[in-house]
Amino acid sequence: ETGVTQTPRHLVMGMTNKKSLKCEQHLGHNAMYWYKQSAKKPLELMFVYSLEERVENNSVPSRFSPECPNSSHLFLHLHTLQPEDSALYLCASSQDIPSGRSSSYNEQFFGPGTRLTVL
Amino acid sequence: AQSVSQHNHHVILSEAASLELGCNYSYGGTVNLFWYVQYPGQHLQLLLKYFSGDPLVKGIKGFEAEFIKSKFSFNLRKPSVQWSDTAEYFCAVNARTGFQKLVFGTGTRLLVSP
């Protein structure tokens, strides 16, 4: 396995369904991210986990619930979604360097995404 | 808060034409700069990055970008595009201080006609 993998690649669900998206990174990174990619909009950062702790939640509706059981796995649990939630959901990982080091950076590596359609 | 502007949403070029995609960011502190590319049906890939040093950065597939600090710009260039460069290009910035959240532009969709 290389890089960042995501399953499923495509998902169609009704508004009353509950489903989960899975992301796995094989790069030894310590930070993982969920992004939403919609047409004609910038990538929207949804959640960030660093060292398995959630460090950012960008005002995402509670119908999206992330879970990071360890540094290699990240889930996005979905329930009672709306049609406007249809989008490509991207997972990314990076090696987070603790703040305080002036030369810190985090190049992010992306998975292929899950194309979600909510009917 | 940081923000990134990509001026061109759609660009259409013929093969062998030169390419320049604009990217401007707003942030007063020190930043790292990235260009990512997303080929049709593929995932986002890093094209090139700037952290420090020479402001002219060379990336993969003949791409380069120049960081002009005074203009808050990081424009992407390629002297001669190929049909295989058809893709969507995203500029991204993260601040060096605090948590290093990556902020993306809206993307530029490039179509290269053979």
CSV table of C-alpha atoms in Angstrom, one decimal:
chain,number,residue,atom,x,y,z
A,1,GLU,CA,0.0,0.0,0.0
A,2,THR,CA,1.3,3.4,-0.8
A,3,GLY,CA,0.5,6.9,0.6
A,4,VAL,CA,-3.0,7.6,1.7
A,5,THR,CA,-5.9,5.3,0.9
A,6,GLN,CA,-9.6,6.0,1.2
A,7,THR,CA,-12.6,3.7,1.2
A,8,PRO,CA,-15.1,3.6,-0.3
A,9,ARG,CA,-14.2,5.5,-3.5
A,10,HIS,CA,-17.9,6.2,-4.2
A,11,LEU,CA,-20.9,6.3,-1.9
A,12,VAL,CA,-24.5,7.0,-2.5
A,13,MET,CA,-26.7,7.3,0.5
A,14,GLY,CA,-30.1,8.5,1.5
A,15,MET,CA,-30.7,11.3,4.0
A,16,THR,CA,-31.7,8.8,6.8
A,17,ASN,CA,-28.7,6.5,6.3
A,18,LYS,CA,-25.6,6.2,8.5
A,19,LYS,CA,-22.3,5.5,6.8
A,20,SER,CA,-18.6,5.9,7.5
A,21,LEU,CA,-15.7,7.0,5.4
A,22,LYS,CA,-12.3,5.5,6.1
A,23,CYS,CA,-8.9,6.8,5.6
A,24,GLU,CA,-5.5,5.1,6.2
A,25,GLN,CA,-2.1,6.5,5.8
A,26,HIS,CA,1.0,4.4,5.4
A,27,LEU,CA,3.6,7.3,5.6
A,28,GLY,CA,4.3,7.3,9.4
A,29,HIS,CA,2.7,10.7,9.7
A,30,ASN,CA,1.2,12.1,12.9
A,31,ALA,CA,-1.4,14.4,11.6
A,32,MET,CA,-4.5,13.7,9.5
A,33,TYR,CA,-7.1,15.9,7.9
A,34,TRP,CA,-10.6,15.8,6.4
A,35,TYR,CA,-11.4,18.2,3.5
A,36,LYS,CA,-14.6,18.7,1.5
A,37,GLN,CA,-14.1,19.5,-2.1
A,38,SER,CA,-17.2,21.0,-3.8
A,39,ALA,CA,-17.5,22.4,-7.3
A,40,LYS,CA,-16.3,26.0,-7.7
A,41,LYS,CA,-15.3,26.3,-4.0
A,42,PRO,CA,-11.9,26.1,-2.4
A,43,LEU,CA,-11.1,23.0,-0.5
A,44,GLU,CA,-12.7,23.3,2.9
A,45,LEU,CA,-10.8,22.0,5.8
A,46,MET,CA,-13.2,20.2,8.1
A,47,PHE,CA,-11.2,18.5,10.8
A,48,VAL,CA,-7.6,18.1,11.8
A,49,TYR,CA,-6.1,15.5,14.1
A,50,SER,CA,-2.6,15.9,15.4
A,51,LEU,CA,-1.1,13.2,17.5
A,52,GLU,CA,-4.6,11.7,17.7
A,53,GLU,CA,-6.2,14.8,19.2
A,54,ARG,CA,-8.7,16.9,17.4
A,55,VAL,CA,-7.0,20.3,17.0
A,56,GLU,CA,-9.4,21.9,14.6
A,57,ASN,CA,-13.1,21.7,13.8
A,58,ASN,CA,-14.1,24.3,11.3
A,59,SER,CA,-17.7,24.8,12.2
A,60,VAL,CA,-18.7,21.6,10.7
A,61,PRO,CA,-22.4,20.4,11.3
A,62,SER,CA,-22.8,17.7,13.8
A,63,ARG,CA,-24.1,15.3,11.2
A,64,PHE,CA,-20.3,14.8,10.4
A,65,SER,CA,-18.5,13.1,13.2
A,66,PRO,CA,-14.7,12.3,12.9
A,67,GLU,CA,-12.8,9.6,14.8
A,68,CYS,CA,-9.1,9.0,14.9
A,69,PRO,CA,-8.4,5.8,16.8
A,70,ASN,CA,-4.7,5.9,16.0
A,71,SER,CA,-2.2,8.0,14.0
A,72,SER,CA,-2.7,5.8,10.9
A,73,HIS,CA,-6.5,5.7,10.7
A,74,LEU,CA,-9.2,8.4,10.4
A,75,PHE,CA,-12.9,8.0,10.0
A,76,LEU,CA,-15.7,10.3,9.1
A,77,HIS,CA,-19.1,9.1,10.4
A,78,LEU,CA,-22.1,10.4,8.5
A,79,HIS,CA,-25.7,10.5,9.6
A,80,THR,CA,-28.8,12.3,8.4
A,81,LEU,CA,-26.9,14.1,5.7
A,82,GLN,CA,-28.4,16.7,3.3
A,83,PRO,CA,-28.2,16.7,-0.5
A,84,GLU,CA,-25.9,19.8,-0.3
A,85,ASP,CA,-23.4,17.5,1.5
A,86,SER,CA,-22.7,15.8,-1.8
A,87,ALA,CA,-19.1,16.4,-2.6
A,88,LEU,CA,-15.7,14.8,-2.8
A,89,TYR,CA,-14.3,14.1,0.7
A,90,LEU,CA,-10.5,14.1,0.8
A,91,CYS,CA,-8.3,12.8,3.5
A,92,ALA,CA,-4.7,14.0,3.9
A,93,SER,CA,-1.8,13.4,6.3
A,94,SER,CA,1.3,15.2,7.2
A,95,GLN,CA,4.2,15.1,9.7
A,96,ASP,CA,3.2,17.8,12.1
A,97,ILE,CA,6.1,19.5,13.7
A,98,PRO,CA,5.5,21.0,17.1
A,99,SER,CA,5.2,24.8,17.2
A,100,GLY,CA,8.2,26.7,18.4
A,101,ARG,CA,10.5,25.5,15.7
A,102,SER,CA,10.9,28.3,13.2
A,103,SER,CA,11.5,26.1,10.3
A,104,SER,CA,8.4,23.9,10.8
A,105,TYR,CA,6.3,23.0,7.8
A,106,ASN,CA,3.7,20.4,6.8
A,107,GLU,CA,3.5,19.1,3.3
A,108,GLN,CA,0.2,17.3,3.1
A,109,PHE,CA,-0.3,14.1,1.2
A,110,PHE,CA,-3.8,13.4,-0.1
A,111,GLY,CA,-5.9,10.3,-0.7
A,112,PRO,CA,-8.0,9.8,-3.8
A,113,GLY,CA,-11.1,10.9,-2.1
A,114,THR,CA,-14.6,9.5,-1.6
A,115,ARG,CA,-17.2,10.8,-4.0
A,116,LEU,CA,-20.4,11.1,-1.9
A,117,THR,CA,-23.8,11.6,-3.3
A,118,VAL,CA,-26.7,12.2,-0.9
A,119,LEU,CA,-30.1,11.6,-2.4
B,1,ALA,CA,-6.7,34.9,8.8
B,2,GLN,CA,-4.9,33.7,5.8
B,3,SER,CA,-6.6,33.6,2.3
B,4,VAL,CA,-5.4,32.6,-1.1
B,5,SER,CA,-6.6,34.1,-4.4
B,6,GLN,CA,-6.2,32.4,-7.8
B,7,HIS,CA,-7.2,34.9,-10.5
B,8,ASN,CA,-7.9,32.5,-13.3
B,9,HIS,CA,-10.6,30.0,-12.8
B,10,HIS,CA,-10.4,28.5,-16.3
B,11,VAL,CA,-7.5,28.6,-18.7
B,12,ILE,CA,-7.4,27.2,-22.2
B,13,LEU,CA,-4.1,26.9,-24.1
B,14,SER,CA,-2.8,25.1,-27.1
B,15,GLU,CA,0.1,22.7,-26.8
B,16,ALA,CA,3.5,24.4,-26.7
B,17,ALA,CA,2.0,27.7,-25.3
B,18,SER,CA,3.5,29.2,-22.2
B,19,LEU,CA,1.6,29.1,-19.0
B,20,GLU,CA,1.4,31.4,-16.0
B,21,LEU,CA,-1.2,30.9,-13.3
B,22,GLY,CA,-1.5,33.6,-10.7
B,23,CYS,CA,-1.6,33.1,-6.9
B,24,ASN,CA,-1.7,35.8,-4.3
B,25,TYR,CA,-2.1,35.3,-0.6
B,26,SER,CA,-2.8,37.5,2.3
B,27,TYR,CA,-0.9,36.9,5.5
B,28,GLY,CA,1.5,39.2,7.3
B,29,GLY,CA,3.9,36.6,8.7
B,30,THR,CA,6.3,34.0,7.3
B,31,VAL,CA,4.6,31.4,5.1
B,32,ASN,CA,5.2,28.2,3.2
B,33,LEU,CA,3.8,28.0,-0.3
B,34,PHE,CA,2.6,25.1,-2.3
B,35,TRP,CA,1.2,24.2,-5.7
B,36,TYR,CA,-0.9,21.1,-6.0
B,37,VAL,CA,-2.2,19.5,-9.1
B,38,GLN,CA,-5.2,17.3,-9.6
B,39,TYR,CA,-5.3,15.4,-12.9
B,40,PRO,CA,-8.7,14.1,-14.1
B,41,GLY,CA,-9.8,11.2,-11.9
B,42,GLN,CA,-6.7,11.3,-9.8
B,43,HIS,CA,-5.9,12.6,-6.3
B,44,LEU,CA,-4.2,15.9,-5.4
B,45,GLN,CA,-0.5,15.7,-5.8
B,46,LEU,CA,2.2,18.1,-4.8
B,47,LEU,CA,3.7,19.9,-7.8
B,48,LEU,CA,6.2,22.1,-6.0
B,49,LYS,CA,6.8,23.9,-2.7
B,50,TYR,CA,8.6,26.9,-1.3
B,51,PHE,CA,9.9,27.0,2.3
B,52,SER,CA,13.0,29.3,2.2
B,53,GLY,CA,16.0,30.1,0.1
B,54,ASP,CA,15.9,30.7,-3.7
B,55,PRO,CA,12.5,32.2,-4.5
B,56,LEU,CA,12.5,30.5,-7.9
B,57,VAL,CA,11.4,26.9,-7.2
B,58,LYS,CA,11.5,24.1,-9.7
B,59,GLY,CA,8.9,21.3,-9.5
B,60,ILE,CA,8.0,18.2,-11.3
B,61,LYS,CA,7.2,18.0,-15.0
B,62,GLY,CA,8.9,21.3,-15.9
B,63,PHE,CA,6.9,23.5,-13.7
B,64,GLU,CA,8.4,26.3,-11.7
B,65,ALA,CA,7.1,29.0,-9.4
B,66,GLU,CA,8.5,32.3,-8.2
B,67,PHE,CA,7.9,33.7,-4.7
B,68,ILE,CA,7.7,37.5,-4.7
B,69,LYS,CA,7.4,38.5,-1.1
B,70,SER,CA,6.7,42.1,-1.8
B,71,LYS,CA,3.7,41.2,-4.0
B,72,PHE,CA,2.6,38.3,-1.8
B,73,SER,CA,2.6,36.2,-4.9
B,74,PHE,CA,3.6,32.7,-5.9
B,75,ASN,CA,2.8,32.3,-9.6
B,76,LEU,CA,3.1,29.0,-11.4
B,77,ARG,CA,4.8,28.9,-14.8
B,78,LYS,CA,5.7,26.4,-17.5
B,79,PRO,CA,7.4,27.5,-20.7
B,80,SER,CA,5.7,25.0,-23.0
B,81,VAL,CA,2.5,23.1,-21.9
B,82,GLN,CA,1.5,19.6,-23.1
B,83,TRP,CA,-1.8,18.0,-23.5
B,84,SER,CA,-1.0,15.9,-20.4
B,85,ASP,CA,-0.9,19.1,-18.3
B,86,THR,CA,-4.7,19.3,-18.5
B,87,ALA,CA,-5.7,19.3,-14.8
B,88,GLU,CA,-6.8,21.5,-12.0
B,89,TYR,CA,-4.1,23.5,-10.2
B,90,PHE,CA,-4.4,24.6,-6.6
B,91,CYS,CA,-2.2,27.2,-4.8
B,92,ALA,CA,-1.9,26.7,-1.0
B,93,VAL,CA,-0.3,28.6,1.9
B,94,ASN,CA,0.4,27.8,5.5
B,95,ALA,CA,1.8,30.0,8.2
B,96,ARG,CA,5.0,29.0,9.9
B,97,THR,CA,3.7,29.9,13.4
B,98,GLY,CA,0.9,28.3,15.3
B,99,PHE,CA,-0.8,25.3,14.0
B,100,GLN,CA,0.1,24.8,10.4
B,101,LYS,CA,-3.3,24.8,8.7
B,102,LEU,CA,-3.1,24.7,4.9
B,103,VAL,CA,-5.3,27.2,3.1
B,104,PHE,CA,-6.2,26.6,-0.5
B,105,GLY,CA,-7.2,28.8,-3.4
B,106,THR,CA,-10.3,28.0,-5.4
B,107,GLY,CA,-8.2,26.3,-8.1
B,108,THR,CA,-7.6,26.9,-11.8
B,109,ARG,CA,-8.8,24.5,-14.4
B,110,LEU,CA,-6.4,24.2,-17.3
B,111,LEU,CA,-7.3,22.7,-20.6
B,112,VAL,CA,-4.6,22.1,-23.1
B,113,SER,CA,-5.8,21.4,-26.6
B,114,PRO,CA,-3.6,19.1,-28.8
